[in-house]
PDB file of C-alpha atoms in Angstrom:
ATOM      1  CA  GLY A 273      90.400  74.516  73.734  1.00 68.00           C
ATOM      2  CA  ALA A 274      89.465  77.047  71.976  1.00 78.00           C
ATOM      3  CA  VAL A 275      86.763  75.632  69.783  1.00 89.00           C
ATOM      4  CA  VAL A 276      85.586  77.538  65.879  1.00 94.00           C
ATOM      5  CA  SER A 277      81.692  77.111  65.129  1.00 94.00           C
ATOM      6  CA  GLN A 278      81.511  77.246  60.821  1.00 96.00           C
ATOM      7  CA  HIS A 279      77.940  76.974  59.584  1.00 96.00           C
ATOM      8  CA  PRO A 280      76.686  75.814  57.554  1.00 96.00           C
ATOM      9  CA  SER A 281      78.846  72.770  56.777  1.00 95.00           C
ATOM     10  CA  TRP A 282      77.298  72.213  53.450  1.00 95.00           C
ATOM     11  CA  VAL A 283      75.634  73.726  50.683  1.00 95.00           C
ATOM     12  CA  ILE A 284      74.333  73.523  47.670  1.00 96.00           C
ATOM     13  CA  CYS A 285      72.540  76.259  45.601  1.00 94.00           C
ATOM     14  CA  LYS A 286      71.799  76.873  42.134  1.00 95.00           C
ATOM     15  CA  SER A 287      73.172  80.232  40.079  1.00 96.00           C
ATOM     16  CA  GLY A 288      72.717  83.124  40.764  1.00 96.00           C
ATOM     17  CA  THR A 289      72.380  83.300  44.414  1.00 95.00           C
ATOM     18  CA  SER A 290      74.865  84.804  47.378  1.00 96.00           C
ATOM     19  CA  VAL A 291      75.940  82.203  49.398  1.00 96.00           C
ATOM     20  CA  LYS A 292      76.517  82.782  53.371  1.00 97.00           C
ATOM     21  CA  ILE A 293      79.260  81.651  54.926  1.00 97.00           C
ATOM     22  CA  GLU A 294      79.347  82.866  59.187  1.00 97.00           C
ATOM     23  CA  CYS A 295      82.556  81.605  61.272  1.00 96.00           C
ATOM     24  CA  ARG A 296      81.823  82.316  65.431  1.00 95.00           C
ATOM     25  CA  SER A 297      84.469  81.138  67.720  1.00 93.00           C
ATOM     26  CA  LEU A 298      82.533  80.546  70.772  1.00 93.00           C
ATOM     27  CA  ASP A 299      85.341  80.739  74.245  1.00 89.00           C
ATOM     28  CA  PHE A 300      87.352  83.258  72.761  1.00 89.00           C
ATOM     29  CA  GLN A 301      87.710  86.339  71.441  1.00 90.00           C
ATOM     30  CA  ALA A 302      88.898  86.649  67.694  1.00 88.00           C
ATOM     31  CA  THR A 303      90.242  89.697  66.891  1.00 84.00           C
ATOM     32  CA  THR A 304      91.650  88.432  64.135  1.00 90.00           C
ATOM     33  CA  MET A 305      89.662  86.559  61.324  1.00 94.00           C
ATOM     34  CA  PHE A 306      91.171  84.516  58.152  1.00 95.00           C
ATOM     35  CA  TRP A 307      88.715  82.586  54.727  1.00 96.00           C
ATOM     36  CA  TYR A 308      90.480  79.715  53.552  1.00 95.00           C
ATOM     37  CA  ARG A 309      89.578  78.338  50.317  1.00 95.00           C
ATOM     38  CA  GLN A 310      90.894  74.657  49.199  1.00 92.00           C
ATOM     39  CA  PHE A 311      90.400  72.560  46.673  1.00 87.00           C
ATOM     40  CA  PRO A 312      91.229  69.226  46.300  1.00 83.00           C
ATOM     41  CA  LYS A 313      94.394  67.552  47.319  1.00 79.00           C
ATOM     42  CA  GLN A 314      95.645  70.886  47.533  1.00 83.00           C
ATOM     43  CA  SER A 315      97.151  73.327  50.243  1.00 88.00           C
ATOM     44  CA  LEU A 316      94.342  76.260  51.264  1.00 90.00           C
ATOM     45  CA  MET A 317      94.393  79.298  49.995  1.00 91.00           C
ATOM     46  CA  LEU A 318      93.943  82.285  52.473  1.00 93.00           C
ATOM     47  CA  MET A 319      91.676  84.465  50.200  1.00 95.00           C
ATOM     48  CA  ALA A 320      91.538  87.030  53.295  1.00 95.00           C
ATOM     49  CA  THR A 321      92.342  88.642  56.012  1.00 94.00           C
ATOM     50  CA  SER A 322      89.265  90.104  58.618  1.00 90.00           C
ATOM     51  CA  ASN A 323      89.572  92.507  61.981  1.00 86.00           C
ATOM     52  CA  GLU A 324      86.865  93.632  64.104  1.00 82.00           C
ATOM     53  CA  GLY A 325      85.613  96.340  63.097  1.00 81.00           C
ATOM     54  CA  SER A 326      87.674  97.219  60.611  1.00 83.00           C
ATOM     55  CA  LYS A 327      87.262  96.153  56.142  1.00 87.00           C
ATOM     56  CA  ALA A 328      88.907  92.657  56.033  1.00 92.00           C
ATOM     57  CA  THR A 329      92.499  92.804  53.813  1.00 93.00           C
ATOM     58  CA  TYR A 330      92.273  90.477  50.543  1.00 95.00           C
ATOM     59  CA  GLU A 331      94.587  88.381  49.242  1.00 94.00           C
ATOM     60  CA  GLN A 332      95.464  89.096  45.270  1.00 94.00           C
ATOM     61  CA  GLY A 333      93.918  88.334  43.022  1.00 93.00           C
ATOM     62  CA  VAL A 334      90.485  87.194  45.539  1.00 95.00           C
ATOM     63  CA  GLY A 335      87.094  89.562  44.946  1.00 94.00           C
ATOM     64  CA  LYS A 336      86.718  92.083  47.613  1.00 93.00           C
ATOM     65  CA  ASP A 337      82.687  92.641  45.704  1.00 94.00           C
ATOM     66  CA  LYS A 338      82.383  88.593  45.284  1.00 96.00           C
ATOM     67  CA  PHE A 339      83.581  87.461  47.870  1.00 96.00           C
ATOM     68  CA  LEU A 340      82.214  90.143  50.933  1.00 95.00           C
ATOM     69  CA  ILE A 341      83.473  89.539  54.283  1.00 94.00           C
ATOM     70  CA  ASN A 342      82.553  91.461  57.478  1.00 90.00           C
ATOM     71  CA  HIS A 343      83.272  90.978  61.167  1.00 88.00           C
ATOM     72  CA  ALA A 344      80.847  92.801  62.944  1.00 82.00           C
ATOM     73  CA  SER A 345      82.538  91.727  65.883  1.00 88.00           C
ATOM     74  CA  LEU A 346      84.461  89.792  68.310  1.00 88.00           C
ATOM     75  CA  THR A 347      82.722  86.853  67.737  1.00 92.00           C
ATOM     76  CA  LEU A 348      81.672  86.604  64.447  1.00 93.00           C
ATOM     77  CA  SER A 349      83.491  87.129  60.895  1.00 94.00           C
ATOM     78  CA  THR A 350      80.883  85.873  58.415  1.00 95.00           C
ATOM     79  CA  LEU A 351      82.213  85.525  54.360  1.00 96.00           C
ATOM     80  CA  THR A 352      78.846  85.992  51.339  1.00 97.00           C
ATOM     81  CA  VAL A 353      79.985  84.427  48.398  1.00 97.00           C
ATOM     82  CA  THR A 354      77.957  87.070  46.136  1.00 96.00           C
ATOM     83  CA  SER A 355      76.297  85.394  42.717  1.00 95.00           C
ATOM     84  CA  ALA A 356      76.876  81.972  43.274  1.00 95.00           C
ATOM     85  CA  HIS A 357      78.939  80.396  40.013  1.00 94.00           C
ATOM     86  CA  PRO A 358      79.297  76.491  39.360  1.00 94.00           C
ATOM     87  CA  GLU A 359      83.480  77.531  39.512  1.00 94.00           C
ATOM     88  CA  ASP A 360      83.658  79.025  43.043  1.00 95.00           C
ATOM     89  CA  SER A 361      82.233  74.870  44.550  1.00 95.00           C
ATOM     90  CA  SER A 362      85.263  74.885  46.650  1.00 94.00           C
ATOM     91  CA  PHE A 363      86.055  74.093  50.579  1.00 94.00           C
ATOM     92  CA  TYR A 364      85.851  77.522  52.340  1.00 96.00           C
ATOM     93  CA  ILE A 365      87.310  77.136  55.993  1.00 95.00           C
ATOM     94  CA  CYS A 366      87.709  80.158  58.235  1.00 95.00           C
ATOM     95  CA  SER A 367      89.732  80.760  61.091  1.00 94.00           C
ATOM     96  CA  ALA A 368      90.102  82.228  64.636  1.00 93.00           C
ATOM     97  CA  LYS A 369      93.412  83.751  66.287  1.00 89.00           C
ATOM     98  CA  ALA A 370      93.514  85.276  69.124  1.00 84.00           C
ATOM     99  CA  PRO A 371      94.981  88.370  70.574  1.00 83.00           C
ATOM    100  CA  GLY A 372      99.075  87.573  70.653  1.00 81.00           C
ATOM    101  CA  VAL A 373     101.653  86.472  68.603  1.00 76.00           C
ATOM    102  CA  ASP A 374     102.159  82.853  69.929  1.00 80.00           C
ATOM    103  CA  GLN A 375      98.054  82.215  69.767  1.00 84.00           C
ATOM    104  CA  PRO A 376      97.946  79.883  67.153  1.00 87.00           C
ATOM    105  CA  GLN A 377      94.849  79.883  64.921  1.00 89.00           C
ATOM    106  CA  HIS A 378      91.872  77.512  65.260  1.00 92.00           C
ATOM    107  CA  PHE A 379      90.121  76.044  62.924  1.00 93.00           C
ATOM    108  CA  GLY A 380      86.593  76.108  61.858  1.00 94.00           C
ATOM    109  CA  ASP A 381      85.286  72.684  59.254  1.00 93.00           C
ATOM    110  CA  GLY A 382      85.105  74.119  56.865  1.00 94.00           C
ATOM    111  CA  THR A 383      81.930  74.626  54.700  1.00 96.00           C
ATOM    112  CA  ARG A 384      80.732  72.780  50.988  1.00 95.00           C
ATOM    113  CA  LEU A 385      80.050  74.521  48.716  1.00 96.00           C
ATOM    114  CA  SER A 386      78.434  72.897  45.648  1.00 95.00           C
ATOM    115  CA  ILE A 387      76.688  75.071  42.634  1.00 95.00           C
ATOM    116  CA  LEU A 388      74.636  73.681  40.558  1.00 93.00           C
TER     117      LEU A 388
ATOM    118  CA  ALA B 285     109.464  86.420  52.195  1.00 80.00           C
ATOM    119  CA  GLN B 286     108.629  83.173  54.094  1.00 85.00           C
ATOM    120  CA  SER B 287     107.419  79.895  52.411  1.00 91.00           C
ATOM    121  CA  VAL B 288     107.624  76.242  54.178  1.00 95.00           C
ATOM    122  CA  ALA B 289     107.384  72.773  52.056  1.00 96.00           C
ATOM    123  CA  GLN B 290     106.839  69.912  53.403  1.00 97.00           C
ATOM    124  CA  PRO B 291     109.036  67.328  50.537  1.00 96.00           C
ATOM    125  CA  GLU B 292     106.309  64.148  50.640  1.00 96.00           C
ATOM    126  CA  ASP B 293     102.825  63.487  49.480  1.00 95.00           C
ATOM    127  CA  GLN B 294     102.305  60.552  50.760  1.00 97.00           C
ATOM    128  CA  VAL B 295     104.575  59.196  54.303  1.00 98.00           C
ATOM    129  CA  ASN B 296     103.060  54.744  54.519  1.00 98.00           C
ATOM    130  CA  VAL B 297     103.859  53.895  58.160  1.00 97.00           C
ATOM    131  CA  ALA B 298     103.108  50.715  59.815  1.00 98.00           C
ATOM    132  CA  GLU B 299     101.132  50.201  63.026  1.00 97.00           C
ATOM    133  CA  GLY B 300     103.258  50.935  66.348  1.00 97.00           C
ATOM    134  CA  ASN B 301     106.062  52.148  64.132  1.00 98.00           C
ATOM    135  CA  PRO B 302     107.474  55.710  64.539  1.00 98.00           C
ATOM    136  CA  LEU B 303     106.750  58.004  62.187  1.00 97.00           C
ATOM    137  CA  THR B 304     108.124  61.285  60.879  1.00 98.00           C
ATOM    138  CA  VAL B 305     106.549  63.277  58.869  1.00 98.00           C
ATOM    139  CA  LYS B 306     109.028  65.915  57.459  1.00 98.00           C
ATOM    140  CA  CYS B 307     108.755  70.181  57.050  1.00 98.00           C
ATOM    141  CA  THR B 308     111.353  72.474  55.840  1.00 97.00           C
ATOM    142  CA  TYR B 309     111.102  76.295  56.282  1.00 95.00           C
ATOM    143  CA  SER B 310     112.199  79.329  55.124  1.00 93.00           C
ATOM    144  CA  VAL B 311     111.370  82.677  56.937  1.00 89.00           C
ATOM    145  CA  SER B 312     113.449  85.734  58.173  1.00 86.00           C
ATOM    146  CA  GLY B 313     114.839  86.366  61.282  1.00 84.00           C
ATOM    147  CA  ASN B 314     113.027  83.966  63.851  1.00 85.00           C
ATOM    148  CA  PRO B 315     110.045  81.427  62.699  1.00 87.00           C
ATOM    149  CA  TYR B 316     107.035  80.729  64.096  1.00 91.00           C
ATOM    150  CA  LEU B 317     105.942  77.783  63.041  1.00 95.00           C
ATOM    151  CA  PHE B 318     102.593  74.813  63.117  1.00 95.00           C
ATOM    152  CA  TRP B 319     101.457  72.190  62.778  1.00 97.00           C
ATOM    153  CA  TYR B 320      97.968  71.699  61.504  1.00 96.00           C
ATOM    154  CA  VAL B 321      96.186  67.491  60.972  1.00 96.00           C
ATOM    155  CA  GLN B 322      93.242  67.194  58.669  1.00 94.00           C
ATOM    156  CA  TYR B 323      90.174  64.773  58.208  1.00 91.00           C
ATOM    157  CA  PRO B 324      88.577  64.426  54.986  1.00 86.00           C
ATOM    158  CA  ASN B 325      86.010  66.899  54.749  1.00 82.00           C
ATOM    159  CA  ARG B 326      87.049  69.033  58.510  1.00 86.00           C
ATOM    160  CA  GLY B 327      88.754  72.171  58.915  1.00 87.00           C
ATOM    161  CA  LEU B 328      92.417  71.361  60.434  1.00 91.00           C
ATOM    162  CA  GLN B 329      92.826  70.819  63.826  1.00 93.00           C
ATOM    163  CA  PHE B 330      95.856  72.465  66.375  1.00 92.00           C
ATOM    164  CA  LEU B 331      98.811  69.434  66.880  1.00 96.00           C
ATOM    165  CA  LEU B 332     101.495  71.678  68.340  1.00 95.00           C
ATOM    166  CA  LYS B 333     103.901  74.813  67.723  1.00 94.00           C
ATOM    167  CA  TYR B 334     107.298  76.439  67.973  1.00 94.00           C
ATOM    168  CA  ILE B 335     108.140  79.905  68.876  1.00 90.00           C
ATOM    169  CA  THR B 336     110.810  79.625  71.616  1.00 86.00           C
ATOM    170  CA  GLY B 337     112.013  78.088  73.989  1.00 87.00           C
ATOM    171  CA  ASP B 338     113.691  74.170  73.304  1.00 91.00           C
ATOM    172  CA  ASN B 339     114.088  72.911  70.786  1.00 93.00           C
ATOM    173  CA  LEU B 340     112.005  69.839  70.949  1.00 96.00           C
ATOM    174  CA  VAL B 341     107.785  70.653  71.506  1.00 96.00           C
ATOM    175  CA  LYS B 342     105.091  68.459  72.538  1.00 96.00           C
ATOM    176  CA  GLY B 343     101.088  68.239  71.809  1.00 95.00           C
ATOM    177  CA  SER B 344      98.271  67.525  70.945  1.00 93.00           C
ATOM    178  CA  TYR B 345      98.264  63.392  70.422  1.00 94.00           C
ATOM    179  CA  GLY B 346     102.040  61.793  71.509  1.00 96.00           C
ATOM    180  CA  PHE B 347     102.811  64.081  68.302  1.00 97.00           C
ATOM    181  CA  GLU B 348     105.724  66.282  69.241  1.00 97.00           C
ATOM    182  CA  ALA B 349     107.878  68.164  66.536  1.00 98.00           C
ATOM    183  CA  GLU B 350     111.882  69.079  66.797  1.00 96.00           C
ATOM    184  CA  PHE B 351     112.848  71.745  65.600  1.00 96.00           C
ATOM    185  CA  ASN B 352     116.528  72.184  63.857  1.00 95.00           C
ATOM    186  CA  LYS B 353     117.186  76.108  63.015  1.00 93.00           C
ATOM    187  CA  SER B 354     120.965  74.544  61.201  1.00 94.00           C
ATOM    188  CA  GLN B 355     118.967  72.082  58.945  1.00 95.00           C
ATOM    189  CA  THR B 356     115.466  75.073  59.009  1.00 95.00           C
ATOM    190  CA  SER B 357     113.152  72.292  59.740  1.00 97.00           C
ATOM    191  CA  PHE B 358     110.594  71.494  61.901  1.00 98.00           C
ATOM    192  CA  HIS B 359     110.066  67.291  61.112  1.00 98.00           C
ATOM    193  CA  LEU B 360     106.494  66.256  62.991  1.00 98.00           C
ATOM    194  CA  LYS B 361     107.306  62.995  64.965  1.00 98.00           C
ATOM    195  CA  LYS B 362     105.385  59.697  67.042  1.00 98.00           C
ATOM    196  CA  PRO B 363     107.286  56.984  69.208  1.00 97.00           C
ATOM    197  CA  SER B 364     104.469  54.804  67.752  1.00 97.00           C
ATOM    198  CA  ALA B 365     101.900  55.172  65.171  1.00 97.00           C
ATOM    199  CA  LEU B 366      98.031  54.531  65.242  1.00 97.00           C
ATOM    200  CA  VAL B 367      95.582  53.558  62.164  1.00 96.00           C
ATOM    201  CA  SER B 368      93.804  56.214  63.932  1.00 95.00           C
ATOM    202  CA  ASP B 369      97.158  58.724  62.315  1.00 96.00           C
ATOM    203  CA  SER B 370      95.757  58.786  58.862  1.00 96.00           C
ATOM    204  CA  ALA B 371      94.983  61.981  58.321  1.00 96.00           C
ATOM    205  CA  LEU B 372      96.389  65.114  55.888  1.00 96.00           C
ATOM    206  CA  TYR B 373      99.013  66.847  58.070  1.00 97.00           C
ATOM    207  CA  PHE B 374      99.880  70.774  57.382  1.00 96.00           C
ATOM    208  CA  CYS B 375     103.697  72.650  58.429  1.00 97.00           C
ATOM    209  CA  ALA B 376     102.572  76.152  58.735  1.00 95.00           C
ATOM    210  CA  VAL B 377     104.717  79.472  59.248  1.00 93.00           C
ATOM    211  CA  GLY B 378     104.203  82.455  60.365  1.00 88.00           C
ATOM    212  CA  VAL B 379     102.381  85.442  63.153  1.00 81.00           C
ATOM    213  CA  ASP B 380      98.904  87.185  61.644  1.00 76.00           C
ATOM    214  CA  LYS B 381      99.085  85.868  58.405  1.00 82.00           C
ATOM    215  CA  ILE B 382     100.738  81.886  57.768  1.00 87.00           C
ATOM    216  CA  ILE B 383     101.608  80.099  55.259  1.00 90.00           C
ATOM    217  CA  PHE B 384     100.865  76.443  54.512  1.00 93.00           C
ATOM    218  CA  GLY B 385     102.994  74.039  53.712  1.00 94.00           C
ATOM    219  CA  LYS B 386     100.895  71.120  50.571  1.00 94.00           C
ATOM    220  CA  GLY B 387     100.286  69.326  52.784  1.00 95.00           C
ATOM    221  CA  THR B 388     101.348  65.461  53.558  1.00 97.00           C
ATOM    222  CA  ARG B 389      99.112  62.163  53.780  1.00 96.00           C
ATOM    223  CA  LEU B 390     100.220  59.821  56.446  1.00 97.00           C
ATOM    224  CA  HIS B 391      98.656  56.367  55.846  1.00 97.00           C
ATOM    225  CA  ILE B 392      99.095  54.252  59.282  1.00 97.00           C
ATOM    226  CA  LEU B 393      98.903  50.301  57.868  1.00 96.00           C
ATOM    227  CA  PRO B 394      97.032  48.235  60.125  1.00 93.00           C
TER     228      PRO B 394
END
């Protein structure tokens, strides 16, 4: 089946540093990738939609300068949390979707980000 | 606008009994419906989808879901629950951009 790899799975870093999270589709080409944020015991909140070769589309209230998204190839999208602060601590999950309206999103295992 | 509702925060079922996790949706046009499962500290795993066709959709791990257009529901079901089915279940609706329900925590009691 479709496999999405997300790395790293866990990050702890100091306030003010930038953190990059990678999302790879291992066995299919993903024209669209999505980045979500999940707070404890809550649902997923869509942050942005990333299309290969074009700028990401951010949801309302999500800062594009704070959360930099790059989708340079059909198998890789990255999310960089710039100048991270404790309030950015969360569980970040990516998903990838193959072309076709009937294709489901396939999710990575998530990245737990803790900012000290 | 599209939306999806999961009315139950938690569902408790004894092992071996049938289980149902409820989901209702609201869309304009034909619905694209999905069920996903999330285990602790993991991403979401795809269980099944409804696009068109038979109202009863079969998915992974013995799960199935019944699409009911008149009731705008897409309940997740399994004939005989396992303890390992205990997890967080999300119903979702959408085509490219999908909307998730708030999730239902399923507890299977040994």
